[in-house]
Short mmCIF file of C-alpha atoms and ligand atoms in Angstrom, two decimals:
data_model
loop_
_atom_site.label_atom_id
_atom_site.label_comp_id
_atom_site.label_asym_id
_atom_site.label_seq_id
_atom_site.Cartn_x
_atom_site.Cartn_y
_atom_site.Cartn_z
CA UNK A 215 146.23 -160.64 108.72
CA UNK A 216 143.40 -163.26 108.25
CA UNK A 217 140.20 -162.30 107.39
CA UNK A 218 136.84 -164.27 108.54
CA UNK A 219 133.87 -163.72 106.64
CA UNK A 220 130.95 -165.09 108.88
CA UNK A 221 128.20 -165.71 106.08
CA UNK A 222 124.41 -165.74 106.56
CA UNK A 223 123.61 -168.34 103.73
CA UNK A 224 119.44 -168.33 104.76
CA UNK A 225 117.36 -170.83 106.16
CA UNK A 226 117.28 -173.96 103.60
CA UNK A 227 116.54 -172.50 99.99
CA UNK A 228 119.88 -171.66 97.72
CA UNK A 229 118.23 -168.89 96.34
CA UNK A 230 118.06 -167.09 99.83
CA UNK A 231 121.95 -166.57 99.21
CA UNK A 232 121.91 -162.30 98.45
CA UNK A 233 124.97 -161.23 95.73
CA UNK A 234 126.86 -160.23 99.18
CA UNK A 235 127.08 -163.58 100.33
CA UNK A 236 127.52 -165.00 96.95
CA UNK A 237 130.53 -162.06 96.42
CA UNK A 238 132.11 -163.28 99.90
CA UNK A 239 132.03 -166.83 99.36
CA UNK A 240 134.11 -166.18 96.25
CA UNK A 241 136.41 -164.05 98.72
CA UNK A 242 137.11 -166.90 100.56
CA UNK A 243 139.78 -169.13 100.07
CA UNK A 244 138.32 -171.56 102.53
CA UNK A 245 135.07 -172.52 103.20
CA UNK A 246 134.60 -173.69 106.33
CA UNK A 247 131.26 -176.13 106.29
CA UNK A 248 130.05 -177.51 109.81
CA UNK A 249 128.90 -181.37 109.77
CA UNK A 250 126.84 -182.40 112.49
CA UNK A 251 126.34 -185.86 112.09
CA UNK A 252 123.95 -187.94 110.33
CA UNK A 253 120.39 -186.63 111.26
CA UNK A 254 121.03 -183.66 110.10
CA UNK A 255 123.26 -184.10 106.98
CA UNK A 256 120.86 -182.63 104.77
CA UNK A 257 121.69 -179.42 106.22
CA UNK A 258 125.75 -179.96 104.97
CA UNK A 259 124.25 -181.03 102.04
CA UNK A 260 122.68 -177.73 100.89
CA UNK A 261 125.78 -175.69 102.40
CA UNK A 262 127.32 -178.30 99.95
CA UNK A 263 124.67 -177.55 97.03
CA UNK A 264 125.64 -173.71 97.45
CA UNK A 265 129.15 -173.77 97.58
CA UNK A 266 128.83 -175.81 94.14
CA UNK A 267 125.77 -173.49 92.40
CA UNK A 268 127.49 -169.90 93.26
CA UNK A 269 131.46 -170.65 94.01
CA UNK A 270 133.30 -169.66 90.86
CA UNK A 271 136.73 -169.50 92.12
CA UNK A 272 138.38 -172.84 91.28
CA UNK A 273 141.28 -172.54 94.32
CA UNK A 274 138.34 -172.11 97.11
CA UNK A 275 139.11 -175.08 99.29
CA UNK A 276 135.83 -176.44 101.48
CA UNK A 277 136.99 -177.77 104.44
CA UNK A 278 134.56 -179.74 106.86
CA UNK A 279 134.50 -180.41 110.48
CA UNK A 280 132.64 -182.05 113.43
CA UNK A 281 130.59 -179.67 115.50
CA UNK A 282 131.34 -180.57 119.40
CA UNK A 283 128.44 -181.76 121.01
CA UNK A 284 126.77 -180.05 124.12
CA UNK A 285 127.28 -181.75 127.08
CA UNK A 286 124.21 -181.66 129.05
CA UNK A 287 124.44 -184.69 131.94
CA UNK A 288 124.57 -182.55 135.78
CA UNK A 289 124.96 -178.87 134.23
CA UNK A 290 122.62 -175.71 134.29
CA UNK A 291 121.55 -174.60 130.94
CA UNK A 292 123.91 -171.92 131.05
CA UNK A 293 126.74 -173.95 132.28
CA UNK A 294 126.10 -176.28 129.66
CA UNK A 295 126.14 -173.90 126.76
CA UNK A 296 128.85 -171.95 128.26
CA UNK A 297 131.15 -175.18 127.99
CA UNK A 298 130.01 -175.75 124.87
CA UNK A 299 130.92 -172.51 123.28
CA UNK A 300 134.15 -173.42 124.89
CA UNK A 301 134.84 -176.33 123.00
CA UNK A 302 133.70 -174.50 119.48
CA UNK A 303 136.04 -171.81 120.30
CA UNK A 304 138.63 -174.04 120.47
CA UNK A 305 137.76 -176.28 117.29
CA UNK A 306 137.43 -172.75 115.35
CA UNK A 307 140.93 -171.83 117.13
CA UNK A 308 142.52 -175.00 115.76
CA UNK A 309 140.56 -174.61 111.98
CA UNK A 310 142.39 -171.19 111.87
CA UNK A 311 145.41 -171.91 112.41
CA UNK A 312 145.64 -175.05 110.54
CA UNK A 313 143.98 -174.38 107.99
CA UNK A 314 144.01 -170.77 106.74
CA UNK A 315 147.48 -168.94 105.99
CA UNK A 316 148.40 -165.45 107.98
CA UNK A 317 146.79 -163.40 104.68
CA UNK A 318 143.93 -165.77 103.55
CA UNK A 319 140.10 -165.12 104.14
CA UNK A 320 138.14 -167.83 105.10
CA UNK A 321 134.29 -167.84 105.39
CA UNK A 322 132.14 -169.47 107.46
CA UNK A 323 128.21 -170.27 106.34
CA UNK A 324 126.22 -170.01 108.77
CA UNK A 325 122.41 -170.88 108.72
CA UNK A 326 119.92 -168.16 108.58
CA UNK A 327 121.44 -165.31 109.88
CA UNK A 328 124.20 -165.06 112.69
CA UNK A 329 122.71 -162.43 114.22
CA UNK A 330 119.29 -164.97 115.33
CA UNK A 331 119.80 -167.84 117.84
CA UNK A 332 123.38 -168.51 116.45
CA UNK A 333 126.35 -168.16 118.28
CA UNK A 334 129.06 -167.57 115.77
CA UNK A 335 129.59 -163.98 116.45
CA UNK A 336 130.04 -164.74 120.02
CA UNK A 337 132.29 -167.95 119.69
CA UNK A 338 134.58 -165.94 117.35
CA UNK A 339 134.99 -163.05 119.93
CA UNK A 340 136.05 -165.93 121.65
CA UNK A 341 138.65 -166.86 119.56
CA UNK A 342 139.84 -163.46 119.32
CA UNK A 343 140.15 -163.20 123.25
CA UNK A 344 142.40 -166.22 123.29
CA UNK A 345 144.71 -164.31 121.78
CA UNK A 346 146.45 -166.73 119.65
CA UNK A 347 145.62 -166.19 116.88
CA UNK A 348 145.79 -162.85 114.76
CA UNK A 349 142.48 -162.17 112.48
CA UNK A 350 139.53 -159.60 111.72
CA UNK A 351 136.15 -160.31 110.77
CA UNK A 352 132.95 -159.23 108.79
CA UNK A 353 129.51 -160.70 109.24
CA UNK A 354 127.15 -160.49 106.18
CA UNK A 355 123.48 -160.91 106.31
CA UNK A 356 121.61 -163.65 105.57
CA UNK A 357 117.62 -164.72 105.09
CA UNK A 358 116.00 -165.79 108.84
CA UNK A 359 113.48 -169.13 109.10
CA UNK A 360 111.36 -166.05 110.85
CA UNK A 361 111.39 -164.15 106.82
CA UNK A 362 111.07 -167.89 105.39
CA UNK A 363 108.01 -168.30 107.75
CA UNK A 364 105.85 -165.22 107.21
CA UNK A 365 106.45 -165.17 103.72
CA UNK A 366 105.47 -168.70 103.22
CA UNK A 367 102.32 -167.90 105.16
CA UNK A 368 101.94 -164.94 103.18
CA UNK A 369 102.12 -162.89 106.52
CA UNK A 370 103.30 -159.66 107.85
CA UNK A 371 104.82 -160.49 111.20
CA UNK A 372 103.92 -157.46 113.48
CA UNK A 373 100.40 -155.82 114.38
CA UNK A 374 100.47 -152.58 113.07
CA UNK A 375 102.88 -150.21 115.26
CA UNK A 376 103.23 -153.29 117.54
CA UNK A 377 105.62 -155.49 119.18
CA UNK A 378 107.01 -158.80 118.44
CA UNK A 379 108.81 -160.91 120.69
CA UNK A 380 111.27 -164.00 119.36
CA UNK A 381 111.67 -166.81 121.87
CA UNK A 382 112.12 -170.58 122.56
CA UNK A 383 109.76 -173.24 123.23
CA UNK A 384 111.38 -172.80 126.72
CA UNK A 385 110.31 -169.78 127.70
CA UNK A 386 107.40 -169.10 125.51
CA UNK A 387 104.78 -169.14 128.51
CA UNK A 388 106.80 -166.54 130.25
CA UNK A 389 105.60 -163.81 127.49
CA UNK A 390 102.10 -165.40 125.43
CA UNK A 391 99.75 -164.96 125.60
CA UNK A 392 99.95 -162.13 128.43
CA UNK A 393 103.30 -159.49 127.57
CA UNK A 394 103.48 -160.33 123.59
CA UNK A 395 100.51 -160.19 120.91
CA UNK A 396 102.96 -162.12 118.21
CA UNK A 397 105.76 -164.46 119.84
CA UNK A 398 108.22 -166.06 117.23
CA UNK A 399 108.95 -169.30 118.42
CA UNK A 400 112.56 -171.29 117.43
CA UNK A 401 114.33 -173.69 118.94
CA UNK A 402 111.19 -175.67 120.44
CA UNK A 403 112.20 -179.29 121.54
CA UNK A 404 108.79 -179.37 123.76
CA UNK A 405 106.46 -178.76 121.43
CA UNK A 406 105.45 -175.48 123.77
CA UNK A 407 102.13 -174.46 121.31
CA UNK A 408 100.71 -177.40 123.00
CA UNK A 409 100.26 -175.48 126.67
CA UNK A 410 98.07 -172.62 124.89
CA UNK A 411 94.55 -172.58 125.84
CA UNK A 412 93.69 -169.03 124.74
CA UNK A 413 90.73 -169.74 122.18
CA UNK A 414 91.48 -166.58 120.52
CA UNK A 415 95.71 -167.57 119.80
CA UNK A 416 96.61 -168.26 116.23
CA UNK A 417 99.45 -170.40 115.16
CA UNK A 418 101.34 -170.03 112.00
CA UNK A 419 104.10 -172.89 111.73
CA UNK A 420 106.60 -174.15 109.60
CA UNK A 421 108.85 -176.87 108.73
CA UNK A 422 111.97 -177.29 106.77
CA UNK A 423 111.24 -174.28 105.23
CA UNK A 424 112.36 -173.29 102.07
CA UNK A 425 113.53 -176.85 101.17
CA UNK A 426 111.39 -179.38 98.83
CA UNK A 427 109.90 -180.70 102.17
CA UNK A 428 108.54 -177.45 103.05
CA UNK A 429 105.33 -178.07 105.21
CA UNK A 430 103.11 -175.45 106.80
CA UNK A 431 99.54 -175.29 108.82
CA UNK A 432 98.24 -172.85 110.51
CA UNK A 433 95.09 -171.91 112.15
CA UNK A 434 93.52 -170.92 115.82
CA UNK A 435 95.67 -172.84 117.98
CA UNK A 436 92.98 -174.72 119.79
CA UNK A 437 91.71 -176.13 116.24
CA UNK A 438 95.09 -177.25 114.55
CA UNK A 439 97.57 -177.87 116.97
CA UNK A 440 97.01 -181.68 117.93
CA UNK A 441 97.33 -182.02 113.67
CA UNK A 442 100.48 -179.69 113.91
CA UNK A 443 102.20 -182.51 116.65
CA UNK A 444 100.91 -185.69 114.28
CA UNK A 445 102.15 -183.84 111.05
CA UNK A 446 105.24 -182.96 112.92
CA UNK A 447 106.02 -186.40 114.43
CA UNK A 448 105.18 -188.48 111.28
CA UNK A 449 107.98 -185.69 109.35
CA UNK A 450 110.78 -186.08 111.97
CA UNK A 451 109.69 -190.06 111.73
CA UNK A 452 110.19 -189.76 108.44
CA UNK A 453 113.23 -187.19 107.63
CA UNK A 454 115.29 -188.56 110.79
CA UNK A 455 115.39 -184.87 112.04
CA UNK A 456 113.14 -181.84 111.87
CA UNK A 457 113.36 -178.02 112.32
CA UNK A 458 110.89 -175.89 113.10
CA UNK A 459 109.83 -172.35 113.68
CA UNK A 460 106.38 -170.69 114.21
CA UNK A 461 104.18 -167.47 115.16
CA UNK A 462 101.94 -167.21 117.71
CA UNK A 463 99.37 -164.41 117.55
CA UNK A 464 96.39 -162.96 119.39
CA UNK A 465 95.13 -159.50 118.83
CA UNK A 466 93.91 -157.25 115.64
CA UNK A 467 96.18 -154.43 113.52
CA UNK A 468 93.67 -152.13 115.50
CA UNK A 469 92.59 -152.06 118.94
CA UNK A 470 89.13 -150.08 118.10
C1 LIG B 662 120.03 -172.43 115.92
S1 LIG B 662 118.60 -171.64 115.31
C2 LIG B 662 119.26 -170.84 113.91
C3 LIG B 662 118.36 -169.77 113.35
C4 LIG B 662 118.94 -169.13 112.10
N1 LIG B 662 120.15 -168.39 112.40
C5 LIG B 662 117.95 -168.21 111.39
O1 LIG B 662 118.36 -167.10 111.01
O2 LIG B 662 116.83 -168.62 111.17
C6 LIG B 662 117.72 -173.00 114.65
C7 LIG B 662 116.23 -172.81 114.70
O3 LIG B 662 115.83 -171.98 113.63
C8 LIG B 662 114.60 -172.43 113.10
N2 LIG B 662 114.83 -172.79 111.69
C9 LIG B 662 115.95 -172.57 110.99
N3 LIG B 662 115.81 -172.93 109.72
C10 LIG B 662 114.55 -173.41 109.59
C11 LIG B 662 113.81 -173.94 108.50
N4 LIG B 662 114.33 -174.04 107.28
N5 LIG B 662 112.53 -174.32 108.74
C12 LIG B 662 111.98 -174.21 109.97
N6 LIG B 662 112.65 -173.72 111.03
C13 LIG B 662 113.91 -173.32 110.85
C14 LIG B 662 114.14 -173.56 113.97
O4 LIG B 662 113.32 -173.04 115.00
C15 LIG B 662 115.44 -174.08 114.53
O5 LIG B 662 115.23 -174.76 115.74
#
């Protein structure tokens, strides 16, 4: 039967790859690498960089392919990403059975870790419902932007015996301040920080993290965060593309 090895490779440094994920790549005799387009190329580039710093094997074949985009244009959110999975499912459907024989393994590196704000797990089960094609899978952990964050900012991320609550930029003013003390904040088009008042809300953010462009600020909200929008602007001017991630916090270890 094929085997899928769905690979947490972490979140932009090569040395976040753990000796599982270095042991699985070599496992695999395809690598499947996801392109999506030329913004963002860096980001094939260092899936690139690791397959050629930790790949012994000289068979393992890297195979590349096109990400389909997500059609937005008179769709609900869900609707939109629900179409979208669609289409992944299908181009992962295709990449299997093209491309890996009925007893290879093939592995799939996926950034971060696929269990946060990734939907590999879930487009796989996809595959597997469609029913046409015969394979098993493993998922192996990987290092999160959230770990590359609060280590770069030398921070723990909960209060002590508290709560933490990981959102978007979309629906970060349905839970801080108010229902979280520390919100982890990915995926934020909108810039969200920008609609906190709360004089006493700290911000910890961070771009490209864990790559040579690695920038970070951080600071009570109110004080930092118009220098957090140039800084990020002037980057994403600069790069083409930017990701970033950041933790928003309001409270003490102890309440007394
Ligand atoms: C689709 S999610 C993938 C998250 C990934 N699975 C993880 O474990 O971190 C992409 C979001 O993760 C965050 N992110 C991932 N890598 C990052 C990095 N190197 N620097 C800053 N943010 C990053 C950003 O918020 C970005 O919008």
């Amino acid at each position: 039967m094929r085997q899928l090895l769905i690979v947490g490779i972490g979140a932009g440094n090569p040395e976040h790859m753990t000796v599982q994920a270095i042991n699985a790549l070599n496992r695999a005799d395809v690598l499947f690498i996801p392109t999506k387009g030329e913004a963002k190329s860096q980001l094939a580039d260092i899936r690139r960089d690791i397959c050629d710093r930790y790949v012994t094997r000289a068979d393992g074949r890297i195979i590349e392919f096109a990400v389909p985009v997500r059609q937005t244009a008179g769709r609900s959110y869900d609707a939109s990403v629900d179409g979208w999975h669609a289409a992944i499912a299908q181009s992962y459907e295709r990449l299997l059975l093209d491309e890996l024989g009925p007893e290879q393994t093939g592995a799939f590196l996926v950034w971060g870790d696929p269990m946060l704000y990734d939907s590999t797990i879930r487009i796989v089960e996809r595959v597997r419902a469609l029913g046409t094609v015969d394979f098993d899978y493993a998922v192996i952990p990987g290092i999160t932007s959230v770990q590359a964050l609060t280590a770069s900012h030398r921070i723990p991320l909960n209060l002590v015996g508290k709560p933490v609550q990981i959102t978007t930029g979309r629906r970060l003013a349905e839970s801080f301040p108010g229902l979280a003390e520390t919100a982890v904040v990915m995926l934020d088009g909108e810039q969200a920080f920008m609609a906190i008042d709360d004089p006493e809300a700290f911000i910890y953010w961070g771009a490209y993290l864990g790559t040579p462009q690695e920038i970070i600020l951080s600071g009570r909200v109110l004080e930092v965060r118009e220098e957090i929008l140039k800084t990020r602007s002037q980057a994403r001017a600069r790069h083409g593309w930017i990701m970033d991630v950041y933790l928003l916090r309001k409270g003490a270890d102890f309440d007394a």
